[in-house]
Coordinates of C-alpha atoms and ligand atoms in Angstrom, one line a residue:
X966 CA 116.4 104.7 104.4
X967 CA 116.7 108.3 104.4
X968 CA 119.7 109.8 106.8
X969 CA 121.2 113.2 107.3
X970 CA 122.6 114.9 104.3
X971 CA 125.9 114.7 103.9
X972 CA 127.0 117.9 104.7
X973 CA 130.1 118.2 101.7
X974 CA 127.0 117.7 98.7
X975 CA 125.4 120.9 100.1
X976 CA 128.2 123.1 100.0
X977 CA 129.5 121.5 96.4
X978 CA 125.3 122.7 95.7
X979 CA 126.1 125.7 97.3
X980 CA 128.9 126.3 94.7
X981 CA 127.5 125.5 91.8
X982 CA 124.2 127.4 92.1
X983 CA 124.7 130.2 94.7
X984 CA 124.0 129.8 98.4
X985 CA 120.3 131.8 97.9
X986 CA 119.3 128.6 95.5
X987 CA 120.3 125.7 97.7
X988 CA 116.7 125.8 99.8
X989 CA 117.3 123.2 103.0
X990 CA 115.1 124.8 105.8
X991 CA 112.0 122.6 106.4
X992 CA 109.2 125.6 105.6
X993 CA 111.2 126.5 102.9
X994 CA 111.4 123.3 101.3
X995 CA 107.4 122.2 102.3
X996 CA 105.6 123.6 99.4
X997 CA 108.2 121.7 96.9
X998 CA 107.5 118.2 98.5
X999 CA 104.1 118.0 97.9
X1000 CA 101.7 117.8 95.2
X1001 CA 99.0 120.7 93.7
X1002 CA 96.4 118.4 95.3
X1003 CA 97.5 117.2 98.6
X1004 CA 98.1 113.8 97.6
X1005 CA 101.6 112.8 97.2
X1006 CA 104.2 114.1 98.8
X1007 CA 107.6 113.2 100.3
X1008 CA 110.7 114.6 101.9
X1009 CA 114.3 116.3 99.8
X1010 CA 117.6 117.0 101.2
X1011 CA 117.1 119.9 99.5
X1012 CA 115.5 122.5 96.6
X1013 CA 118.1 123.2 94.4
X1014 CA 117.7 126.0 91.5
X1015 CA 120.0 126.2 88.9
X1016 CA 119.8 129.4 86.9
X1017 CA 121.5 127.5 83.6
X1018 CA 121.8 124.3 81.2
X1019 CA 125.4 124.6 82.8
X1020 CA 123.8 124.2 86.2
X1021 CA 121.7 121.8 86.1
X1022 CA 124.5 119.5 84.2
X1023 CA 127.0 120.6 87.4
X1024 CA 123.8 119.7 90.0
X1025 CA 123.1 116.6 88.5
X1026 CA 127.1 115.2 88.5
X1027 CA 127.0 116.7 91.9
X1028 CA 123.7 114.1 93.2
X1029 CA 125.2 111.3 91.0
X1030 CA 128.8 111.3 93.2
X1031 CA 126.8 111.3 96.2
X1032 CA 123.9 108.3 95.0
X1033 CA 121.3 111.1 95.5
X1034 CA 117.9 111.2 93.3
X1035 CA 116.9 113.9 91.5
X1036 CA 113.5 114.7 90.6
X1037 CA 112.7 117.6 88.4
X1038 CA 110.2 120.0 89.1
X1039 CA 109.2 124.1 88.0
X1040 CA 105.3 124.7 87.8
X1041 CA 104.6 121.7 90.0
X1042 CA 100.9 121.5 88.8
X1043 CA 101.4 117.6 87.7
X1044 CA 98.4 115.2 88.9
X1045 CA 100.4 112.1 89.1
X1046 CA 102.6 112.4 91.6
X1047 CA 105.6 112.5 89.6
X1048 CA 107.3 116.5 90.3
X1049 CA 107.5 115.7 94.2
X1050 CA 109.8 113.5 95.7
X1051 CA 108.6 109.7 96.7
X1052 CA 107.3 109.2 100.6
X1053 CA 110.1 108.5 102.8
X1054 CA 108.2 105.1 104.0
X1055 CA 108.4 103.8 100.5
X1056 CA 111.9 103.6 101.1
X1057 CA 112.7 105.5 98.5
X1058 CA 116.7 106.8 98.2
X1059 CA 117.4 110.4 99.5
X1060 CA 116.8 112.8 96.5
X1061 CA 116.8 116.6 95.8
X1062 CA 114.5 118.5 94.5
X1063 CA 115.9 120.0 90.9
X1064 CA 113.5 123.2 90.1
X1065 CA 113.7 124.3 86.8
X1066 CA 111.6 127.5 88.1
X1067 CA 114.6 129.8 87.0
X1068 CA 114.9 129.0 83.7
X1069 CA 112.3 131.6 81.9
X1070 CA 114.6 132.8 78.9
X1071 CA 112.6 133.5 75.7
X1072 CA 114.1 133.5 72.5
X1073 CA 113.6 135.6 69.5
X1074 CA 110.7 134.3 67.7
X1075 CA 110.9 133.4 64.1
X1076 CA 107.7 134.2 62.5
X1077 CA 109.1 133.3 59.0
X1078 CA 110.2 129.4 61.0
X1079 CA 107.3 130.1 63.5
X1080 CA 109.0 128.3 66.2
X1081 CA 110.4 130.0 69.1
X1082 CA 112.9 128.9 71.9
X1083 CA 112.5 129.0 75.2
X1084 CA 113.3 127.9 78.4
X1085 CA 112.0 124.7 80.7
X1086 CA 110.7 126.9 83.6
X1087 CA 108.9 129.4 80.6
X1088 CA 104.7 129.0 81.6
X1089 CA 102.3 128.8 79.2
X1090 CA 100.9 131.9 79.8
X1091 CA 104.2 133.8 79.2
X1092 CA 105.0 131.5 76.0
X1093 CA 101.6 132.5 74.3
X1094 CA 102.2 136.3 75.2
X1095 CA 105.5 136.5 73.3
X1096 CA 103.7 134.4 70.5
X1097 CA 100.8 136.4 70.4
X1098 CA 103.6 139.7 70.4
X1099 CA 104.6 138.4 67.4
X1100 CA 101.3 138.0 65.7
X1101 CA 101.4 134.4 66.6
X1102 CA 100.0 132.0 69.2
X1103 CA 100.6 128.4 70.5
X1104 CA 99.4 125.2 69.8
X1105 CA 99.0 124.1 73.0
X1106 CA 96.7 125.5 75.9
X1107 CA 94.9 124.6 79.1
X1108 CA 93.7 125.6 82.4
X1109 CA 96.9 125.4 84.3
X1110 CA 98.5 127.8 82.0
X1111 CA 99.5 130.4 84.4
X1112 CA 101.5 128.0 86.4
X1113 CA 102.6 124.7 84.1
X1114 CA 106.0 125.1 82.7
X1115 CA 106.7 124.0 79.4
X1116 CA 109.6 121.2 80.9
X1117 CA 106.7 119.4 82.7
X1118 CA 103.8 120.0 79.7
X1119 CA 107.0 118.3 77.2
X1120 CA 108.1 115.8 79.6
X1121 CA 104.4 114.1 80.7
X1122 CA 103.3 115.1 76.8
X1123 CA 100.7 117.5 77.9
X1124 CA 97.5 117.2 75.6
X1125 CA 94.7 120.2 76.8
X1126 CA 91.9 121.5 74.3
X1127 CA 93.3 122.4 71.1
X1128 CA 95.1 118.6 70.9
X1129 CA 91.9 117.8 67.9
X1130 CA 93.5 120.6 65.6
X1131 CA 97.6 120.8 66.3
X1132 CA 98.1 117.6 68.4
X1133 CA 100.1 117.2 72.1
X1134 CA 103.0 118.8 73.2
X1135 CA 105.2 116.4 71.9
X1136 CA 104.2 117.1 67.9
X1137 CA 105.0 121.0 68.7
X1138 CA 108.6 120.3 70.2
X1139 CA 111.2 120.7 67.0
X1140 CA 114.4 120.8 69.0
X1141 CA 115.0 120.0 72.4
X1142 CA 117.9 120.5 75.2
X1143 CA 118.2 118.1 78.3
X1144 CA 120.6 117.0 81.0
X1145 CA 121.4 113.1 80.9
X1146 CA 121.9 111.9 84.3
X1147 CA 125.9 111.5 83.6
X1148 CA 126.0 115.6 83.4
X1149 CA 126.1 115.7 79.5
X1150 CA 124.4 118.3 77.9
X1151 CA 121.8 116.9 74.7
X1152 CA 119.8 117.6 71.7
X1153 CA 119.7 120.4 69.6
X1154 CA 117.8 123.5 69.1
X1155 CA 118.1 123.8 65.8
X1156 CA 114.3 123.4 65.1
X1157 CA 114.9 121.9 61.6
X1158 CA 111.5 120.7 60.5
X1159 CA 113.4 117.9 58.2
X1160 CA 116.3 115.7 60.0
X1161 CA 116.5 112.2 59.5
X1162 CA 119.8 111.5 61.2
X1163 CA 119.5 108.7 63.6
X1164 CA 117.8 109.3 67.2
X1165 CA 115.6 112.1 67.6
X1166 CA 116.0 113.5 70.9
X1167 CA 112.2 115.5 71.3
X1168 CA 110.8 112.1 70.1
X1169 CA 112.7 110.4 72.9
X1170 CA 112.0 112.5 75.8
X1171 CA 108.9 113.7 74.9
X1172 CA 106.2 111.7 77.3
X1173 CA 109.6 110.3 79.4
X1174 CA 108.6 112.0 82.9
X1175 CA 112.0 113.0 83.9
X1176 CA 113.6 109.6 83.7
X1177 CA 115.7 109.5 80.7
X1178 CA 117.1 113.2 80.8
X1179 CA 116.2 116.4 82.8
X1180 CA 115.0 119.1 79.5
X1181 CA 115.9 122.6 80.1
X1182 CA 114.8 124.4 76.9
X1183 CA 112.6 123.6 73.5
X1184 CA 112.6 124.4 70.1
X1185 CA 108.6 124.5 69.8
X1186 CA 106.3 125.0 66.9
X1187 CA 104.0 128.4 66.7
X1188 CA 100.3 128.5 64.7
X1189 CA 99.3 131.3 63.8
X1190 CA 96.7 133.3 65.6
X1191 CA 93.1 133.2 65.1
X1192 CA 91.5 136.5 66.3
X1193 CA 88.4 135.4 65.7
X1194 CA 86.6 133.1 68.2
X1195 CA 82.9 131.7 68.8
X1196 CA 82.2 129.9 71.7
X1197 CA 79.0 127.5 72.1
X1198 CA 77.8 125.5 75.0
X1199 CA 75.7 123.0 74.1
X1200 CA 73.6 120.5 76.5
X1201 CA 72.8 117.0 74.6
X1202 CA 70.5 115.0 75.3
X1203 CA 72.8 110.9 75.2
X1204 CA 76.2 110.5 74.7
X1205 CA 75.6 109.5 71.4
X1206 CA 74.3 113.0 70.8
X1207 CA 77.3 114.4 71.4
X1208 CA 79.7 112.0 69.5
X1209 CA 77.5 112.9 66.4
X1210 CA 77.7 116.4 67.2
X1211 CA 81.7 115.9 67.2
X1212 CA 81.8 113.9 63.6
X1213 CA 79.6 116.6 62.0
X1214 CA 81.8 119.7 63.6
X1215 CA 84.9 117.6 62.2
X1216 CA 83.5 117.3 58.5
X1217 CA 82.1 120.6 58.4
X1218 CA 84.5 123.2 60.4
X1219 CA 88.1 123.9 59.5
X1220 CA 87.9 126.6 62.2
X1221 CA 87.0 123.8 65.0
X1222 CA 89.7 124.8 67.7
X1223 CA 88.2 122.4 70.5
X1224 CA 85.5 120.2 72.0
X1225 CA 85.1 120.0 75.8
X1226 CA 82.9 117.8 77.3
X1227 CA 81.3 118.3 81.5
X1228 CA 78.8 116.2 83.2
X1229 CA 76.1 117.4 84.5
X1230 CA 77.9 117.0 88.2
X1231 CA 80.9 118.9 86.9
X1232 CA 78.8 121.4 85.7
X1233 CA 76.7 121.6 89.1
X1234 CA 79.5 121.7 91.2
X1235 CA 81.5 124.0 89.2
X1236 CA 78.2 126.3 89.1
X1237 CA 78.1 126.3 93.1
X1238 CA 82.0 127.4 92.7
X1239 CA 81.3 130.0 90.5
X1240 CA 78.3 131.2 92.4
X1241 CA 76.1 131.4 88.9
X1242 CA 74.5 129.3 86.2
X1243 CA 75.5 128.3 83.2
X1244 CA 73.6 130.3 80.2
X1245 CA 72.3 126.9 79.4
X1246 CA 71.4 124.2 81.6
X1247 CA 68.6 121.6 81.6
X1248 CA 67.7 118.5 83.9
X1249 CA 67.7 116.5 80.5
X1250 CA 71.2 117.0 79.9
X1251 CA 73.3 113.7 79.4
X1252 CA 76.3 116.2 78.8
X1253 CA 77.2 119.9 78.0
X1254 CA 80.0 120.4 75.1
X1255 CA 82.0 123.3 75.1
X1256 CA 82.8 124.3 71.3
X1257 CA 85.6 126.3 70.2
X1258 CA 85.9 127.9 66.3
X1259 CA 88.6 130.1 65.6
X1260 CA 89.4 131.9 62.6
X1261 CA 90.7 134.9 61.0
X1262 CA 87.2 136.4 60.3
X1263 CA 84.4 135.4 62.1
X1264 CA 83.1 131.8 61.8
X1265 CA 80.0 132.2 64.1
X1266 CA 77.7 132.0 61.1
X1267 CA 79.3 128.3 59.9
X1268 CA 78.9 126.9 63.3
X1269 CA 75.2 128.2 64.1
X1270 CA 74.8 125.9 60.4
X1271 CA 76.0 122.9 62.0
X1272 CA 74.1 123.5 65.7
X1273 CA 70.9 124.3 63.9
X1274 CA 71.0 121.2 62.0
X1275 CA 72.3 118.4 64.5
X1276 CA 70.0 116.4 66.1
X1277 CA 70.5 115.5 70.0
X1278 CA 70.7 119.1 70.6
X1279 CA 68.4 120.2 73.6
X1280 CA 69.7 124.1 74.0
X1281 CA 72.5 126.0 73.1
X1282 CA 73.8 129.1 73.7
X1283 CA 76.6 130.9 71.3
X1284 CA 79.0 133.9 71.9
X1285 CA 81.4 135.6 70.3
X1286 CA 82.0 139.2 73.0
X1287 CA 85.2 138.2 74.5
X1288 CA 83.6 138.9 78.3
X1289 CA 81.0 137.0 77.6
X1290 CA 83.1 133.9 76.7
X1291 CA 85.6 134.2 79.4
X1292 CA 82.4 133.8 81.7
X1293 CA 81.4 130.7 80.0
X1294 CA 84.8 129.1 79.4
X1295 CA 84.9 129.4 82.7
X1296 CA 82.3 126.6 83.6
X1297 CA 84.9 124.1 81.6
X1298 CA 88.2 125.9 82.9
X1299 CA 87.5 126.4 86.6
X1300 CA 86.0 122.7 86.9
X1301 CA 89.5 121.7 88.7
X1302 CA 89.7 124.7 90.8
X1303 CA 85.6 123.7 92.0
X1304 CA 87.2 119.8 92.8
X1305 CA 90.1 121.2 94.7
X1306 CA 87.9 123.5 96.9
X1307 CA 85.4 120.6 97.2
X1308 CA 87.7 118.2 98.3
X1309 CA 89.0 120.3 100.9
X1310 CA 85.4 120.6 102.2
X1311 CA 85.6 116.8 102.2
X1312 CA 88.8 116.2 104.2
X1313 CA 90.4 114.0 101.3
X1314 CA 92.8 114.8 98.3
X1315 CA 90.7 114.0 95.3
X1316 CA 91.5 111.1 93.7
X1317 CA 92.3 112.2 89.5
X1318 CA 92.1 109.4 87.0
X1319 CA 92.8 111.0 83.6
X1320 CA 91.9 108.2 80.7
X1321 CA 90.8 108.2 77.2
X1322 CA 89.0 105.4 75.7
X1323 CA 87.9 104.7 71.4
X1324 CA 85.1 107.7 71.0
X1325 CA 82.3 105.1 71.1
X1326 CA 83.4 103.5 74.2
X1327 CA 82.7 106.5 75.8
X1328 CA 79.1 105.7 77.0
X1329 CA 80.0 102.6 78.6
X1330 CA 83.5 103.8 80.1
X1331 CA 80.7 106.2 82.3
X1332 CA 78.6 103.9 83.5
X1333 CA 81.8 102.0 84.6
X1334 CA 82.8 104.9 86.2
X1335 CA 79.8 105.8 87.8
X1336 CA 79.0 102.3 89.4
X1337 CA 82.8 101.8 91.1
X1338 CA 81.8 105.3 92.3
X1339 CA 78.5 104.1 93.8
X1340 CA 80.2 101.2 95.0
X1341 CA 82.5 103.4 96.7
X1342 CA 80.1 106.1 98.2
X1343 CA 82.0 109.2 96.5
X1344 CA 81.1 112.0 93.9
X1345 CA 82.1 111.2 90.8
X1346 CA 82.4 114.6 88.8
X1347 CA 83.8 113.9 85.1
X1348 CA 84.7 116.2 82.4
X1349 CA 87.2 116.1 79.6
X1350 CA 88.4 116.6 76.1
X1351 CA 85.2 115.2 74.1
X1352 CA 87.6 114.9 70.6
X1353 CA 90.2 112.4 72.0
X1354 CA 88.0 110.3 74.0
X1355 CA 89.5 111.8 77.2
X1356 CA 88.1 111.8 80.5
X1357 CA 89.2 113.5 83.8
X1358 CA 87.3 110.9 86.3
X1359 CA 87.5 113.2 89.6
X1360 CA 86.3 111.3 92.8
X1361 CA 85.9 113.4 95.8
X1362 CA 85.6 111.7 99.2
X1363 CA 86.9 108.1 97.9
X1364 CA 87.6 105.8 100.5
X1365 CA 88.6 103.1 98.6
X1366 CA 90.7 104.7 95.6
X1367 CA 93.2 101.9 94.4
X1368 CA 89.5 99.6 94.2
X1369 CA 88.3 102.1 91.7
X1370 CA 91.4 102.1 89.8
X1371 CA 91.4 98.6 89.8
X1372 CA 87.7 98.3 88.4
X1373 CA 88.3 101.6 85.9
X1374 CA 91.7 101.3 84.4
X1375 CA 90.8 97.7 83.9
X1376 CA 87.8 98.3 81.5
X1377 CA 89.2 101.5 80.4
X1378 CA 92.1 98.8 78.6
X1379 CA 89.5 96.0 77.9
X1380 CA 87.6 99.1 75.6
X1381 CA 90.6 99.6 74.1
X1382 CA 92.1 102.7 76.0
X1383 CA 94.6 104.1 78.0
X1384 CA 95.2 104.4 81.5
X1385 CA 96.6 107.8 80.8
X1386 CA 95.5 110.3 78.6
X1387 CA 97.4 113.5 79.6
X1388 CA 98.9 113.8 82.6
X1389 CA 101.1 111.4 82.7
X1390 CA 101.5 107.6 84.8
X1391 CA 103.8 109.3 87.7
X1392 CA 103.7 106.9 90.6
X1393 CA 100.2 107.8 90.5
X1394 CA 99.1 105.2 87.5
X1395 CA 102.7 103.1 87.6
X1396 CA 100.8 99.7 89.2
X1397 CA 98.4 99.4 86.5
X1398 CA 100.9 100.1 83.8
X1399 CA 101.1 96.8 82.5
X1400 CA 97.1 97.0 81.8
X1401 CA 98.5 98.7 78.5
X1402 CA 102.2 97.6 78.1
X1403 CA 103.2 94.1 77.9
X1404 CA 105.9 92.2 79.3
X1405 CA 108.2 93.2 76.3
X1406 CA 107.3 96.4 76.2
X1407 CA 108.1 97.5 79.7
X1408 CA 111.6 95.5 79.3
X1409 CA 112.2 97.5 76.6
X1410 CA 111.7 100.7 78.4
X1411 CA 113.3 99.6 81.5
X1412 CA 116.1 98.9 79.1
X1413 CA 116.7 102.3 77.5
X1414 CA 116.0 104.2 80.8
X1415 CA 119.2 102.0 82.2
X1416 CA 121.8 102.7 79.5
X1417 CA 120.8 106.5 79.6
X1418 CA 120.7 106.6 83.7
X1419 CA 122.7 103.4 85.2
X1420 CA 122.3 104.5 88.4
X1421 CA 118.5 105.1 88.1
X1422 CA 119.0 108.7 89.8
X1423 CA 116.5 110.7 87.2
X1424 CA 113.0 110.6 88.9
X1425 CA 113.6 107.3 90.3
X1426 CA 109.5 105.2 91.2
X1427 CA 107.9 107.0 88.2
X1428 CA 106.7 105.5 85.0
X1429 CA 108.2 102.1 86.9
X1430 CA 105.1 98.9 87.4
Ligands
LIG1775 C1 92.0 119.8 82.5 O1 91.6 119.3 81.4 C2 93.2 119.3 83.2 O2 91.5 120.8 82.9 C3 93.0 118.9 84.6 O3 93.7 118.2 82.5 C4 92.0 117.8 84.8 O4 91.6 118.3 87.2 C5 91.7 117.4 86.3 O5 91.4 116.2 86.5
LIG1776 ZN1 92.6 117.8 80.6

């Protein structure tokens, strides 16, 4: 049960961070308690915004003395519920809000190393700037990037587009400070590329969703920057098509930078959004693929080889003028942004399930998909990263959500998948957990989340069956 706040914690907040960062007035404290899609929400005692490691570690000693929760938030664009506090009906202990959103120092970055430091509240737009300053650029990108912070994109191991050529967030992250829910200041930020030496903090929290330690900077890893990119849509004409596009890009392109995949609804309804069509579009389309190559001279040439001699291939269309490709990237980037607008139209939250399945499991994990969305009587839009099997199953209008998950996440685990690709299990995904994680498993996690926070204060509901 949730009762006034003790009056003493916000002063002792007040202290440590400065009365301008202790936010307690209602509209104020609204657009921290609920999610970027309407969905999940629940009430704080208060925002607090600590402007140093030092601060958080004096914020967080601060909650534990007083048995309140913490839960960590700075761009707040998470999809699983897991960066706003827990609904008061729940039950769920009084907590703060802990925003990282002040904690945008950038480090020098060392081109010779290329790895740069930076701050937990840095977004990924501001981290590929200073990398691209430097003649660099960053492994990791996706459509959020104005707004997603790199504490979140480290803590839910963020995947996004490039994932098929430099891997998630966690294999950029060479050195890591965090918070431990006792105060203590951890990790390193050392970034040596070679440390065997017992537990390996990054490794640990990497993918931990605020529960084992609150990370307030990163060592990360830098690649170096491609000024060269070509950009093809492609409509196929089966699944299939499209898997066999993917094995022949893979074998034949060192400059292949990523593979998107939309549905044609994703591409429809993102086409309304936009107010144009795409510059290739056919009724025949099973799906459109969005294919990146990047390079330091210009591999147009070595992908028109590859399109012009893969089979499957209804129409394509291939750019490399950098207007022209921001228009088209925008069919695959904007898709979220089309949802969001559509499901206010609808008078519902959309309901997000982001799973990957084995790449030739993908055919059937749609037509799963597709009839618990029939069932249902929503609009199933679906869209994804084609390379990792990873599909964003968007249903607008669901009236039954927890009955598609059930049906979903279920055969998503039978075909050998996950329940959660990218974004993280939150409270969102936390009752089908155990689809994917057996008994021993989840004791063993419950188990190294209680001797790191006791008290279960660090972003307590999430990641928890
Ligand atoms: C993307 O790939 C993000 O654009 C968001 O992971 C996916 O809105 C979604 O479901
Ligand atoms: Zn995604």
């Amino acid at each position: 049960m949730q009762s006034a706040a003790p009056i003493d914690m916000i002063e002792e907040l007040t202290v440590a961070v400065g009365a301008a960062h202790v936010l307690v007035d209602d509209d104020v404290r609204a657009g921290y308690e609920v999610d970027w899609t309407g969905r999940y929400q629940g009430p704080c005692r208060a925002v607090v915004r600590p402007d140093s490691v030092e601060e958080v570690a004096a914020v967080i000693r601060i909650c534990a003395q007083h048995d309140v929760a913490v839960v960590p938030q700075a761009g707040n664009t998470g999809l699983v519920g897991g960066s706003v506090p827990r609904p008061a009906a729940s039950g769920a202990r009084a907590a703060i809000v802990l925003s990282l959103i002040r904690l945008t120092r950038l480090g020098a970055v060392d081109t010779a190393a290329m790895q740069v430091t930076v701050e937990a509240g840095v977004t990924f737009t501001t981290w590929r700037e200073q990398a691209r300053h430097a003649g660099l650029d960053t492994p990791v990108d996706f459509a959020a990037r104005d707004t997603a912070t790199i504490g979140g994109a480290i803590a839910t191991n963020a995947g996004g587009s490039r994932v098929l050529r430099f891997g998630t967030m966690r294999q950029q992250v060479v050195g890591i400070e965090a918070v431990t829910a006792e105060g203590a200041i951890v990790g390193s930020l050392g970034g040596l590329p070679k440390e065997t030496a017992g537990l390996h903090w990054p490794s640990l929290l990497a993918g931990s969703e605020g529960t084992l330690a609150v990370i307030t900077a990163a060592r990360l890893r830098l690649v170096p920057w491609f000024q060269h990119t070509t950009t093809a849509l492609v409509a196929v004409e089966s699944v299939a098509a499209g898997t066999r596009l993917l094995a022949t890009l893979r074998q034949s392109l060192t400059s292949l930078d990523a593979v998107e995949v939309i549905a044609p609804a994703a591409m429809r309804l993102v086409s309304e959004h936009l107010g144009r069509q795409p510059p290739v579009s056919s009724p025949e389309a099973v799906l459109y693929v969005i294919i990146d190559c990047a390079d330091h001279g210009d591999p147009s040439e070595q992908l028109l080889d590859v399109l012009s001699q893969a089979d499957g291939i209804i129409d394509s269309a291939v750019t490399t003028d950098a207007v022209q490709r921001e228009r088209l990237v925008a069919f695959r980037d904007r898709i979220t942004e089309a949802i969001a607008a559509a499901s206010t139209e609808a008078g519902v939250p959309t309901f997000k399930l982001d799973v990957a399945v084995p790449i030739d499991a993908l055919a059937q994990l749609i037509e799963v998909a597709q009839d618990a969305a029939d069932a249902d009587g929503c609009r199933l839009i679906p869209f994804g990263h084609l390379a990792e099997g990873n599909l964003h199953l968007n249903h607008i209008g669901a009236s039954h959500p927890e009955r598609i998950a059930d049906t979903v996440l279920a055969a998503v685990a039978s075909l050998g998948g996950t329940i959660s690709a990218e974004h993280g299990i939150g409270v969102a995904k936390a009752p089908w957990l155990h689809l994917i994680r057996n008994p021993a498993e989840l004791a063993a996690q419950a188990a190294i989340r209680a001797a790191l926070d006791p008290g279960g204060m660090l972003n307590p509901g999430v990641l928890q069956p």
